[in-house]
Protein backbone atom coordinates (compact mmCIF):
# COMPACT_ATOMS: atom_id res chain seq x y z
CA GLU A 1 -63.32 -70.85 -27.42
CA SER A 2 -61.80 -71.54 -24.04
CA ASN A 3 -58.81 -72.34 -25.17
CA GLY A 4 -59.19 -68.52 -27.13
CA VAL A 5 -59.96 -66.72 -23.92
CA ILE A 6 -57.24 -68.58 -21.79
CA ALA A 7 -55.23 -68.11 -24.50
CA MET A 8 -55.33 -64.58 -24.81
CA LEU A 9 -55.46 -64.23 -20.87
CA ASP A 10 -52.03 -65.94 -20.46
CA LEU A 11 -51.00 -63.15 -23.28
CA LEU A 12 -52.40 -60.47 -21.43
CA VAL A 13 -50.68 -61.80 -18.03
CA ALA A 14 -47.21 -62.51 -20.06
CA ASP A 15 -47.23 -58.62 -21.11
CA LEU A 16 -47.86 -57.20 -18.35
CA ASP A 17 -45.03 -59.56 -16.65
CA LYS A 18 -42.82 -58.02 -19.30
CA GLU A 19 -44.36 -54.35 -18.73
CA MET A 20 -43.40 -54.57 -15.61
CA GLN A 21 -40.12 -56.02 -15.75
CA GLN A 22 -39.28 -53.17 -18.16
CA GLY A 23 -40.93 -51.08 -15.36
CA GLU A 24 -38.81 -52.19 -12.53
CA VAL A 25 -35.90 -51.76 -14.55
CA GLU A 26 -36.25 -48.69 -15.76
CA GLU A 27 -37.20 -47.36 -12.38
CA ARG A 28 -33.40 -49.39 -11.24
CA GLU A 29 -31.58 -47.80 -13.84
CA SER A 30 -33.37 -44.22 -12.65
CA GLN A 31 -32.28 -44.72 -8.70
CA LYS A 32 -29.06 -46.08 -9.89
CA MET A 33 -29.09 -42.35 -11.77
CA TYR A 34 -30.72 -40.19 -8.93
CA GLU A 35 -28.02 -41.93 -6.63
CA ALA A 36 -24.94 -41.06 -8.74
CA PHE A 37 -26.52 -37.07 -9.54
CA MET A 38 -27.19 -37.14 -5.70
CA GLN A 39 -23.65 -38.15 -5.59
CA ASP A 40 -22.41 -35.73 -7.89
CA SER A 41 -24.09 -33.08 -6.19
CA LYS A 42 -22.66 -33.98 -2.80
CA ASP A 43 -19.00 -33.75 -4.05
CA LYS A 44 -19.76 -30.21 -6.07
CA ARG A 45 -21.32 -29.02 -2.58
CA THR A 46 -18.19 -30.01 -0.76
CA ALA A 47 -15.94 -28.71 -3.77
CA TYR A 48 -17.56 -25.71 -3.66
CA ALA A 49 -17.42 -25.68 -0.03
CA LYS A 50 -13.85 -25.97 -0.05
CA GLU A 51 -13.51 -23.64 -2.60
CA ILE A 52 -14.97 -20.64 -0.22
CA SER A 53 -13.23 -21.36 2.55
CA SER A 54 -10.19 -21.13 0.54
CA LYS A 55 -11.56 -17.96 -1.14
CA GLU A 56 -12.67 -16.25 2.49
CA GLY A 57 -8.89 -17.32 3.89
CA PHE A 58 -7.18 -15.69 0.52
CA LYS A 59 -10.48 -12.10 1.15
CA ALA A 60 -9.10 -12.33 4.78
CA GLU A 61 -5.29 -12.11 4.03
CA LEU A 62 -6.39 -9.52 1.00
CA GLU A 63 -8.09 -7.28 3.95
CA THR A 64 -5.40 -7.65 6.13
CA GLU A 65 -2.10 -6.99 3.90
CA LEU A 66 -4.72 -3.47 2.39
CA GLN A 67 -5.12 -2.41 6.33
CA ASN A 68 -1.31 -2.97 6.52
CA ASP A 69 -0.48 -1.13 3.22
CA GLY A 70 -2.77 1.67 4.65
CA VAL A 71 -0.79 1.50 7.89
CA GLU A 72 2.17 1.89 6.21
CA LEU A 73 1.54 4.67 3.76
CA LYS A 74 0.01 7.21 6.69
CA ALA A 75 3.29 6.41 8.09
CA THR A 76 4.96 7.13 5.13
CA LEU A 77 3.29 10.71 3.77
CA LYS A 78 3.89 11.39 7.78
CA GLU A 79 7.71 11.22 7.08
CA GLY A 80 8.04 12.88 4.40
CA MET A 81 5.53 15.75 5.57
CA GLU A 82 8.27 15.76 8.45
CA LYS A 83 11.34 15.79 5.43
CA GLY A 84 9.41 18.56 4.05
CA GLU A 85 9.48 20.89 6.98
CA GLN A 86 13.29 20.50 7.76
CA ILE A 87 13.99 21.32 3.36
CA ARG A 88 11.28 24.36 4.63
CA ASP A 89 13.88 25.49 7.41
CA LEU A 90 17.51 24.67 6.16
CA HIS A 91 15.79 26.39 3.38
CA LEU A 92 14.78 29.99 5.24
CA GLU A 93 17.97 29.23 7.82
CA CYS A 94 19.88 29.16 4.12
CA ASP A 95 18.19 32.19 3.16
CA TRP A 96 18.47 33.95 6.06
CA ILE A 97 22.58 33.34 5.99
CA VAL A 98 22.74 33.98 2.08
CA SER A 99 21.12 37.45 2.54
CA ASN A 100 23.14 38.34 6.14
CA HIS A 101 26.67 37.65 4.55
CA ALA A 102 28.05 40.42 3.38
CA ALA A 103 26.72 42.50 6.96
CA ARG A 104 28.54 39.20 8.69
CA LYS A 105 31.35 39.25 6.35
CA GLU A 106 32.18 42.77 7.51
CA ALA A 107 31.14 42.50 11.36
CA ARG A 108 33.68 39.75 11.31
CA ALA A 109 36.75 42.01 8.63
CA GLY A 110 36.02 44.93 11.92
CA GLU A 111 36.48 41.93 14.82
CA VAL A 112 39.60 40.73 13.04
CA GLU A 113 40.82 44.30 12.76
CA SER A 114 39.98 44.94 16.11
CA LEU A 115 41.61 41.57 17.06
CA LYS A 116 45.12 42.56 15.49
CA ASN A 117 44.58 46.39 17.12
CA ALA A 118 44.08 44.93 20.47
CA LYS A 119 47.19 42.27 19.74
CA ALA A 120 49.68 45.26 18.74
CA VAL A 121 48.41 47.37 22.01
CA LEU A 122 49.15 44.57 23.91
CA SER A 123 52.55 43.58 22.55
CA GLY A 124 54.11 47.69 23.40
CA ALA A 125 52.95 49.20 20.23
CA ASP A 126 51.84 52.78 20.30
CA TYR A 127 48.62 54.24 18.40
CA SER A 128 47.90 57.64 19.95
CA LEU A 129 49.95 58.79 16.94
CA VAL A 130 47.49 57.13 13.93
CA GLN A 131 44.95 59.00 12.52
CA ILE A 132 42.12 56.56 12.05
CA LEU A 133 39.81 59.62 10.03
CA PRO A 134 40.36 59.71 6.87
CA VAL A 135 42.64 63.49 6.21
CA ARG A 136 40.84 65.97 4.73
CA ARG A 137 43.19 68.37 1.68
CA LEU A 138 43.22 71.63 1.55
CA ARG A 139 41.30 73.02 -1.01
CA GLY A 140 43.06 72.37 -4.61
CA ALA A 141 46.49 70.49 -2.85
CA SER A 142 46.54 67.17 -4.42
CA ALA A 143 47.78 64.33 -3.33
């Protein structure tokens, strides 16, 4: 009987050793998985940090471009307003020239005629007997 108890205790010790070995193997595998997981997490954090840095740089470039475009837009709008004012001024000037064209043409013709008369007088012509005003006809007389 004592052999049976000792054999049973030996069997229990063997089972316990076997379970401890399995536990140690599982613990090593779990440790390896944990270390792989931590390395993978570290790699992902590094990649994410690089991606964030890259995106922040791109964002800064876009903000600078947006600011430059805003300045350019303001300059273009100002230039457009100046061109609009120039066109309006030219239009007003042209309207004045067109509306006063007939009067200016008549005044110019009068000046040309006066210059011709002055030239003729200086050349020796005598205009003292030339009738400038229209002639009145007697009643019933025809021309």
